[in-house]
mmCIF file of C-alpha atoms in Angstrom:
data_model
loop_
_atom_site.group_PDB
_atom_site.id
_atom_site.type_symbol
_atom_site.label_atom_id
_atom_site.label_comp_id
_atom_site.label_asym_id
_atom_site.label_seq_id
_atom_site.Cartn_x
_atom_site.Cartn_y
_atom_site.Cartn_z
ATOM 1 C CA MET A 1 79.257 119.966 111.723
ATOM 2 C CA GLU A 2 79.548 121.731 108.229
ATOM 3 C CA LEU A 3 80.744 120.683 105.331
ATOM 4 C CA HIS A 4 83.633 122.837 105.162
ATOM 5 C CA ASP A 5 84.705 121.241 109.013
ATOM 6 C CA VAL A 6 83.912 117.838 107.210
ATOM 7 C CA TRP A 7 86.370 118.487 104.446
ATOM 8 C CA PHE A 8 89.151 119.790 106.869
ATOM 9 C CA VAL A 9 89.077 116.190 108.448
ATOM 10 C CA LEU A 10 88.720 114.520 105.075
ATOM 11 C CA ILE A 11 92.053 116.136 103.847
ATOM 12 C CA ALA A 12 93.542 115.232 107.227
ATOM 13 C CA VAL A 13 92.586 111.826 106.508
ATOM 14 C CA LEU A 14 94.323 111.887 102.956
ATOM 15 C CA TRP A 15 97.344 113.254 104.294
ATOM 16 C CA THR A 16 97.564 110.626 107.214
ATOM 17 C CA GLY A 17 97.344 107.768 104.441
ATOM 18 C CA TYR A 18 100.053 109.590 102.221
ATOM 19 C CA PHE A 19 102.567 110.277 105.093
ATOM 20 C CA PHE A 20 101.642 105.927 106.424
ATOM 21 C CA LEU A 21 102.132 105.002 102.880
ATOM 22 C CA GLU A 22 104.505 106.836 101.301
ATOM 23 C CA GLY A 23 106.451 107.290 104.486
ATOM 24 C CA PHE A 24 108.052 103.794 104.398
ATOM 25 C CA ASP A 25 108.464 104.141 100.728
ATOM 26 C CA PHE A 26 110.884 106.971 101.404
ATOM 27 C CA GLY A 27 112.147 105.076 104.376
ATOM 28 C CA ILE A 28 113.082 102.223 101.968
ATOM 29 C CA GLY A 29 114.794 104.606 99.449
ATOM 30 C CA VAL A 30 116.688 105.986 102.116
ATOM 31 C CA LEU A 31 117.718 102.365 103.318
ATOM 32 C CA THR A 32 118.991 101.412 99.818
ATOM 33 C CA LYS A 33 121.949 103.467 101.122
ATOM 34 C CA LEU A 34 121.992 102.832 104.830
ATOM 35 C CA LEU A 35 120.939 98.916 104.992
ATOM 36 C CA ALA A 36 121.952 97.049 101.602
ATOM 37 C CA ARG A 37 125.178 95.701 101.150
ATOM 38 C CA ASP A 38 125.448 95.044 97.674
ATOM 39 C CA ARG A 39 123.529 95.472 94.154
ATOM 40 C CA LYS A 40 121.125 92.170 94.979
ATOM 41 C CA GLU A 41 120.155 93.716 98.514
ATOM 42 C CA LYS A 42 119.170 96.918 97.051
ATOM 43 C CA ARG A 43 117.029 95.003 94.368
ATOM 44 C CA VAL A 44 115.140 93.466 97.193
ATOM 45 C CA LEU A 45 114.574 96.591 99.307
ATOM 46 C CA ILE A 46 113.315 98.354 95.690
ATOM 47 C CA ASN A 47 111.209 95.434 95.117
ATOM 48 C CA THR A 48 109.223 95.230 98.556
ATOM 49 C CA ILE A 49 107.889 98.798 97.149
ATOM 50 C CA GLY A 50 107.921 98.368 93.466
ATOM 51 C CA PRO A 51 104.536 97.191 92.949
ATOM 52 C CA VAL A 52 102.986 100.003 95.498
ATOM 53 C CA TRP A 53 105.079 102.994 95.532
ATOM 54 C CA ASP A 54 102.946 104.649 92.706
ATOM 55 C CA GLY A 55 99.622 103.733 94.165
ATOM 56 C CA ASN A 56 100.887 105.370 97.537
ATOM 57 C CA GLU A 57 101.264 108.636 95.548
ATOM 58 C CA VAL A 58 97.638 108.918 94.691
ATOM 59 C CA TRP A 59 97.043 110.168 98.401
ATOM 60 C CA LEU A 60 99.075 113.157 97.846
ATOM 61 C CA LEU A 61 97.345 113.861 94.158
ATOM 62 C CA SER A 62 93.863 113.311 96.144
ATOM 63 C CA ALA A 63 95.159 115.359 98.893
ATOM 64 C CA GLY A 64 96.382 118.278 96.748
ATOM 65 C CA GLY A 65 93.000 118.058 94.721
ATOM 66 C CA ALA A 66 90.859 118.175 97.971
ATOM 67 C CA THR A 67 92.800 121.313 98.824
ATOM 68 C CA PHE A 68 92.194 122.980 95.948
ATOM 69 C CA ALA A 69 88.345 122.185 95.590
ATOM 70 C CA ALA A 70 87.360 122.579 98.902
ATOM 71 C CA PHE A 71 89.697 125.193 99.978
ATOM 72 C CA PRO A 72 90.874 127.259 97.243
ATOM 73 C CA GLU A 73 92.333 130.170 99.530
ATOM 74 C CA TRP A 74 94.373 127.720 101.343
ATOM 75 C CA TYR A 75 95.571 125.944 98.232
ATOM 76 C CA ALA A 76 96.508 129.540 96.513
ATOM 77 C CA THR A 77 98.502 131.079 99.392
ATOM 78 C CA LEU A 78 99.811 127.436 100.456
ATOM 79 C CA PHE A 79 101.551 126.837 97.121
ATOM 80 C CA SER A 80 102.196 130.179 96.040
ATOM 81 C CA GLY A 81 104.125 130.948 99.374
ATOM 82 C CA PHE A 82 105.626 127.378 99.599
ATOM 83 C CA TYR A 83 106.519 127.359 95.991
ATOM 84 C CA LEU A 84 110.040 126.253 95.893
ATOM 85 C CA PRO A 85 110.181 123.903 98.564
ATOM 86 C CA LEU A 86 107.189 121.996 96.791
ATOM 87 C CA LEU A 87 108.728 122.488 93.523
ATOM 88 C CA ILE A 88 111.631 120.662 94.606
ATOM 89 C CA ILE A 89 109.486 118.092 96.085
ATOM 90 C CA LEU A 90 107.776 117.748 92.683
ATOM 91 C CA PHE A 91 110.929 117.488 90.835
ATOM 92 C CA CYS A 92 112.106 115.002 93.372
ATOM 93 C CA LEU A 93 109.094 112.774 92.828
ATOM 94 C CA ILE A 94 109.663 113.256 89.064
ATOM 95 C CA VAL A 95 112.928 112.048 89.246
ATOM 96 C CA ARG A 96 112.375 109.151 91.641
ATOM 97 C CA GLY A 97 109.632 107.766 89.552
ATOM 98 C CA VAL A 98 111.896 107.458 86.565
ATOM 99 C CA ALA A 99 114.526 106.059 88.794
ATOM 100 C CA PHE A 100 112.603 103.118 89.682
ATOM 101 C CA GLU A 101 111.831 102.584 85.709
ATOM 102 C CA TYR A 102 114.544 103.061 84.355
ATOM 103 C CA ARG A 103 117.583 101.739 86.820
ATOM 104 C CA ALA A 104 117.022 98.026 85.685
ATOM 105 C CA LYS A 105 117.200 99.206 81.780
ATOM 106 C CA ARG A 106 120.881 98.920 80.890
ATOM 107 C CA PRO A 107 122.906 96.309 82.557
ATOM 108 C CA GLU A 108 125.865 98.542 83.116
ATOM 109 C CA GLU A 109 126.697 99.342 86.587
ATOM 110 C CA ARG A 110 127.004 103.414 86.403
ATOM 111 C CA TRP A 111 123.886 103.491 85.008
ATOM 112 C CA GLN A 112 122.607 101.314 87.786
ATOM 113 C CA THR A 113 124.480 102.843 90.346
ATOM 114 C CA ASN A 114 123.485 106.395 89.086
ATOM 115 C CA TRP A 115 119.797 105.871 89.504
ATOM 116 C CA GLU A 116 120.132 103.952 93.035
ATOM 117 C CA THR A 117 121.861 107.053 94.141
ATOM 118 C CA ALA A 118 118.621 109.017 92.733
ATOM 119 C CA ILE A 119 116.334 107.146 94.576
ATOM 120 C CA PHE A 120 118.640 107.699 97.705
ATOM 121 C CA TRP A 121 118.358 111.630 97.591
ATOM 122 C CA THR A 122 114.962 111.544 95.845
ATOM 123 C CA SER A 123 113.256 109.958 98.884
ATOM 124 C CA LEU A 124 115.434 111.851 101.533
ATOM 125 C CA ILE A 125 115.107 115.304 100.228
ATOM 126 C CA PRO A 126 111.397 114.994 100.224
ATOM 127 C CA ALA A 127 111.005 113.473 103.737
ATOM 128 C CA VAL A 128 112.877 116.315 105.111
ATOM 129 C CA LEU A 129 110.858 118.898 103.345
ATOM 130 C CA TRP A 130 107.265 117.445 104.083
ATOM 131 C CA GLY A 131 108.285 118.066 107.468
ATOM 132 C CA VAL A 132 109.439 121.632 107.039
ATOM 133 C CA ALA A 133 106.371 122.462 105.106
ATOM 134 C CA PHE A 134 104.035 121.263 107.973
ATOM 135 C CA GLY A 135 105.723 122.874 110.604
ATOM 136 C CA ASN A 136 105.178 126.008 108.778
ATOM 137 C CA ILE A 137 101.552 125.784 108.306
ATOM 138 C CA VAL A 138 100.857 125.021 111.794
ATOM 139 C CA ARG A 139 103.486 127.690 113.221
ATOM 140 C CA GLY A 140 102.272 130.076 111.086
ATOM 141 C CA VAL A 141 103.692 132.076 108.221
ATOM 142 C CA LYS A 142 103.672 135.895 107.041
ATOM 143 C CA ILE A 143 100.340 136.119 105.496
ATOM 144 C CA ASP A 144 98.850 139.547 104.783
ATOM 145 C CA ALA A 145 95.105 141.135 104.805
ATOM 146 C CA ASP A 146 94.947 140.003 100.883
ATOM 147 C CA MET A 147 95.521 135.936 102.117
ATOM 148 C CA GLU A 148 98.957 136.567 100.214
ATOM 149 C CA TYR A 149 102.368 134.935 101.833
ATOM 150 C CA VAL A 150 104.634 137.774 102.023
ATOM 151 C CA GLY A 151 107.552 136.093 103.392
ATOM 152 C CA ASN A 152 110.688 134.323 101.611
ATOM 153 C CA PHE A 153 111.906 131.060 101.586
ATOM 154 C CA TRP A 154 114.664 131.502 104.374
ATOM 155 C CA ASP A 155 111.677 132.390 106.533
ATOM 156 C CA LEU A 156 110.494 128.950 106.293
ATOM 157 C CA LEU A 157 113.880 127.703 107.452
ATOM 158 C CA ASN A 158 113.115 128.568 111.599
ATOM 159 C CA PRO A 159 114.237 125.912 114.386
ATOM 160 C CA TYR A 160 110.769 124.748 114.538
ATOM 161 C CA ALA A 161 110.120 123.465 110.731
ATOM 162 C CA ILE A 162 113.582 122.363 110.879
ATOM 163 C CA LEU A 163 113.019 120.192 113.957
ATOM 164 C CA GLY A 164 109.674 119.021 111.792
ATOM 165 C CA GLY A 165 111.814 118.141 109.004
ATOM 166 C CA LEU A 166 114.219 115.953 111.028
ATOM 167 C CA VAL A 167 111.323 114.122 112.582
ATOM 168 C CA THR A 168 109.575 113.279 109.526
ATOM 169 C CA LEU A 169 112.618 111.903 108.200
ATOM 170 C CA THR A 170 113.934 109.941 111.307
ATOM 171 C CA LEU A 171 110.167 108.564 111.669
ATOM 172 C CA PHE A 172 109.714 107.307 107.721
ATOM 173 C CA THR A 173 113.124 105.931 107.921
ATOM 174 C CA PHE A 174 112.077 104.125 111.160
ATOM 175 C CA HIS A 175 108.984 102.852 109.296
ATOM 176 C CA GLY A 176 110.505 102.058 106.474
ATOM 177 C CA ALA A 177 113.049 99.762 108.201
ATOM 178 C CA VAL A 178 110.327 98.060 110.224
ATOM 179 C CA PHE A 179 108.683 97.199 106.875
ATOM 180 C CA ALA A 180 111.897 96.215 105.485
ATOM 181 C CA GLY A 181 112.001 93.853 108.200
ATOM 182 C CA LEU A 182 108.269 92.723 107.763
ATOM 183 C CA LYS A 183 108.547 92.416 103.533
ATOM 184 C CA THR A 184 112.245 90.786 103.178
ATOM 185 C CA ALA A 185 114.110 87.271 104.462
ATOM 186 C CA GLY A 186 117.072 86.100 105.535
ATOM 187 C CA ASP A 187 120.192 88.299 106.597
ATOM 188 C CA ILE A 188 118.529 91.715 105.141
ATOM 189 C CA ARG A 189 115.529 91.242 107.353
ATOM 190 C CA ALA A 190 117.860 90.820 110.658
ATOM 191 C CA ARG A 191 119.935 93.715 109.732
ATOM 192 C CA ALA A 192 116.339 96.033 109.384
ATOM 193 C CA ARG A 193 115.068 94.831 112.597
ATOM 194 C CA SER A 194 118.630 95.802 114.056
ATOM 195 C CA LEU A 195 118.798 99.435 112.300
ATOM 196 C CA ALA A 196 115.348 99.923 113.204
ATOM 197 C CA LEU A 197 116.307 99.507 117.008
ATOM 198 C CA LYS A 198 118.832 102.014 116.684
ATOM 199 C CA LEU A 199 116.482 104.541 114.689
ATOM 200 C CA GLY A 200 113.695 103.965 117.098
ATOM 201 C CA PRO A 201 115.239 105.885 120.200
ATOM 202 C CA VAL A 202 116.506 108.780 118.110
ATOM 203 C CA THR A 203 113.451 109.380 116.554
ATOM 204 C CA ALA A 204 111.220 108.948 119.715
ATOM 205 C CA VAL A 205 113.238 111.623 121.398
ATOM 206 C CA LEU A 206 112.830 114.317 118.163
ATOM 207 C CA ALA A 207 109.400 113.481 117.888
ATOM 208 C CA LEU A 208 108.965 114.008 121.468
ATOM 209 C CA GLY A 209 110.383 117.389 121.312
ATOM 210 C CA PHE A 210 108.505 118.304 118.243
ATOM 211 C CA LEU A 211 105.240 117.474 119.960
ATOM 212 C CA LEU A 212 105.839 118.832 122.893
ATOM 213 C CA TRP A 213 106.909 121.859 121.456
ATOM 214 C CA THR A 214 103.541 122.054 119.156
ATOM 215 C CA GLN A 215 101.585 121.452 122.508
ATOM 216 C CA ALA A 216 103.153 124.197 124.188
ATOM 217 C CA ASP A 217 102.562 126.565 121.176
ATOM 218 C CA ASN A 218 98.887 125.832 120.305
ATOM 219 C CA GLY A 219 97.780 122.328 121.946
ATOM 220 C CA ASP A 220 94.251 121.639 123.784
ATOM 221 C CA GLY A 221 93.162 118.680 125.640
ATOM 222 C CA TRP A 222 92.427 116.935 122.338
ATOM 223 C CA SER A 223 95.851 117.713 120.522
ATOM 224 C CA LEU A 224 97.415 116.268 124.365
ATOM 225 C CA GLY A 225 95.589 113.410 123.761
ATOM 226 C CA ALA A 226 96.748 112.695 120.212
ATOM 227 C CA LEU A 227 100.654 113.446 121.573
ATOM 228 C CA ILE A 228 100.047 110.577 124.221
ATOM 229 C CA VAL A 229 98.904 108.122 121.646
ATOM 230 C CA ALA A 230 102.203 109.073 119.302
ATOM 231 C CA VAL A 231 104.604 108.500 121.733
ATOM 232 C CA VAL A 232 103.313 105.343 123.418
ATOM 233 C CA ALA A 233 102.263 103.920 120.179
ATOM 234 C CA LEU A 234 106.091 104.590 119.127
ATOM 235 C CA LEU A 235 107.377 103.334 122.203
ATOM 236 C CA ALA A 236 105.226 99.806 121.497
ATOM 237 C CA ALA A 237 106.538 99.954 117.934
ATOM 238 C CA ILE A 238 110.211 99.858 119.474
ATOM 239 C CA ALA A 239 109.250 97.205 121.745
ATOM 240 C CA ALA A 240 107.460 94.738 119.144
ATOM 241 C CA ILE A 241 110.448 95.282 116.723
ATOM 242 C CA ALA A 242 112.842 94.225 119.551
ATOM 243 C CA LYS A 243 110.790 90.941 119.900
ATOM 244 C CA GLY A 244 111.035 90.432 116.509
ATOM 245 C CA ARG A 245 107.005 91.348 116.048
ATOM 246 C CA GLU A 246 107.375 93.034 112.880
ATOM 247 C CA GLY A 247 103.617 93.044 112.011
ATOM 248 C CA TRP A 248 102.868 94.895 114.890
ATOM 249 C CA SER A 249 105.852 97.104 114.836
ATOM 250 C CA PHE A 250 104.314 98.225 111.461
ATOM 251 C CA ALA A 251 100.955 98.767 112.690
ATOM 252 C CA PHE A 252 101.999 100.772 115.791
ATOM 253 C CA SER A 253 104.701 102.822 113.904
ATOM 254 C CA GLY A 254 101.394 103.571 111.531
ATOM 255 C CA VAL A 255 99.465 104.768 114.641
ATOM 256 C CA THR A 256 102.246 106.720 115.473
ATOM 257 C CA ILE A 257 102.230 108.825 112.221
ATOM 258 C CA ALA A 258 98.364 109.007 112.160
ATOM 259 C CA ALA A 259 98.365 110.542 115.835
ATOM 260 C CA ALA A 260 101.125 112.961 115.019
ATOM 261 C CA VAL A 261 99.352 114.032 111.776
ATOM 262 C CA ALA A 262 96.289 114.270 113.731
ATOM 263 C CA MET A 263 97.711 116.431 116.261
ATOM 264 C CA LEU A 264 98.896 118.834 113.968
ATOM 265 C CA PHE A 265 95.360 119.187 112.468
ATOM 266 C CA LEU A 266 94.040 119.204 116.006
ATOM 267 C CA THR A 267 96.266 122.157 116.795
ATOM 268 C CA LEU A 268 95.430 123.695 113.187
ATOM 269 C CA PHE A 269 91.715 123.983 113.671
ATOM 270 C CA PRO A 270 89.481 126.221 112.982
ATOM 271 C CA ASN A 271 92.518 127.723 110.800
ATOM 272 C CA VAL A 272 94.074 126.011 107.539
ATOM 273 C CA MET A 273 96.917 128.528 107.260
ATOM 274 C CA PRO A 274 97.768 130.784 110.300
ATOM 275 C CA SER A 275 99.238 134.260 109.867
ATOM 276 C CA SER A 276 102.164 135.182 111.982
ATOM 277 C CA LEU A 277 101.491 138.866 111.226
ATOM 278 C CA ASN A 278 97.913 139.405 112.617
ATOM 279 C CA ASP A 279 95.479 136.611 114.159
ATOM 280 C CA ALA A 280 92.848 138.630 111.610
ATOM 281 C CA TRP A 281 94.387 137.689 108.786
ATOM 282 C CA ASN A 282 94.233 133.753 109.851
ATOM 283 C CA LEU A 283 93.148 131.501 106.718
ATOM 284 C CA THR A 284 90.600 129.430 108.482
ATOM 285 C CA VAL A 285 87.737 126.438 107.506
ATOM 286 C CA THR A 286 85.216 129.510 106.760
ATOM 287 C CA ASN A 287 86.922 131.985 104.710
ATOM 288 C CA ALA A 288 89.126 129.919 102.739
ATOM 289 C CA SER A 289 86.385 127.325 101.659
ATOM 290 C CA SER A 290 84.652 126.679 98.813
ATOM 291 C CA SER A 291 80.898 127.449 98.339
ATOM 292 C CA PRO A 292 78.413 124.885 99.880
ATOM 293 C CA TYR A 293 77.077 123.543 96.652
ATOM 294 C CA THR A 294 80.547 122.892 95.765
ATOM 295 C CA LEU A 295 81.312 120.853 98.732
ATOM 296 C CA LYS A 296 78.325 119.186 98.578
ATOM 297 C CA ILE A 297 79.077 118.108 95.108
ATOM 298 C CA MET A 298 82.858 116.920 96.426
ATOM 299 C CA THR A 299 81.018 115.072 99.198
ATOM 300 C CA TRP A 300 78.699 112.863 96.811
ATOM 301 C CA CYS A 301 81.788 112.002 94.445
ATOM 302 C CA ALA A 302 84.447 111.094 97.117
ATOM 303 C CA GLY A 303 81.539 108.849 98.924
ATOM 304 C CA ILE A 304 81.453 106.862 95.517
ATOM 305 C CA ALA A 305 84.907 106.897 94.352
ATOM 306 C CA THR A 306 86.798 106.632 97.512
ATOM 307 C CA PRO A 307 85.705 102.913 98.652
ATOM 308 C CA VAL A 308 86.531 101.907 95.125
ATOM 309 C CA VAL A 309 90.261 103.026 95.414
ATOM 310 C CA LEU A 310 90.756 101.305 98.941
ATOM 311 C CA LEU A 311 89.260 98.490 97.784
ATOM 312 C CA TYR A 312 91.889 98.400 94.829
ATOM 313 C CA GLN A 313 94.764 99.299 96.765
ATOM 314 C CA SER A 314 93.807 96.704 99.692
ATOM 315 C CA TRP A 315 93.810 94.000 97.129
ATOM 316 C CA THR A 316 97.259 95.296 95.730
ATOM 317 C CA TYR A 317 98.812 94.762 99.208
ATOM 318 C CA TRP A 318 97.067 91.216 99.678
ATOM 319 C CA VAL A 319 98.618 90.507 96.007
ATOM 320 C CA PHE A 320 102.306 91.428 97.038
ATOM 321 C CA ARG A 321 102.066 90.478 100.696
ATOM 322 C CA LYS A 322 104.724 87.615 100.654
ATOM 323 C CA ARG A 323 108.240 88.328 101.816
ATOM 324 C CA ILE A 324 111.400 88.301 99.306
ATOM 325 C CA GLY A 325 115.055 87.530 99.637
ATOM 326 C CA THR A 326 118.332 87.588 97.765
ATOM 327 C CA GLN A 327 117.158 84.086 96.789
ATOM 328 C CA HIS A 328 114.405 85.615 94.691
ATOM 329 C CA ILE A 329 116.433 87.775 92.888
ATOM 330 C CA ALA A 330 118.254 86.599 89.898
ATOM 331 C CA ASP A 331 121.714 87.158 89.450
ATOM 332 C CA ALA A 332 122.528 90.240 87.094
ATOM 333 C CA HIS A 333 123.948 89.601 83.328
#
């Protein structure tokens, strides 16, 4: 296996980690409107991800940085062609981070309500747009012979990509509801499990339709195997949450995300960004990659830094592993 193939796999792993961790982050943000009944319950939900949300975003930075260094042509075409949706995502992530930090800085109800509304929308919008973006990457976009995107924003809003956006929204919200059931106590835990049971079948139908469409267009035996794992894991997650086994349900919903991302990258390889105009203009792991020397240096750096990051983040989750409920939230002044 060549180093550019290795880095294609590593980038897939980084995106898997991001969607697994930031997925329930986004889901919790959406649930602040759908699940919480009052301000205290919103504080409970926000506190479940308070110690970890910023660490989860490190995976996005790593995925973007790895793409820039390992596949500069892919990075250039992707970030220029998808400039507006990626700018919207970036804006949402900035506002979302500010909202987490600022909502409790003043006691006025209007101040806190406005920031909580910002958390909801800046969680929902990226959850949709990431699905739209990856749907277009897998489907192919208008790339010319100079490796430049020649389409426009509206070309990205095609039925396949929109379905992908709905899948990521429902899947992340389901993932977040399961996480809320795992991390909370009392009445909010029971309602999180009930909501997850309602979201599960909707998520399964949308995900099955999207993955079957992907398989029909670009799939092979390996991607079919990933599709089967994703569907079975999602059904197992629904069955586990129905029995009150939130830990197993969370693990299975994580496997669903990992298998779905794996399927997308399996159908993409050896391309990194197909051209819908001419197959000869596809960006591939070969023509979009950096030099072998650059990839070699990156491999050594990643081999040293990655275990440290994983150990630190695992320790963070271990420290903040206990459930919280409204009884742990002090009354507002």
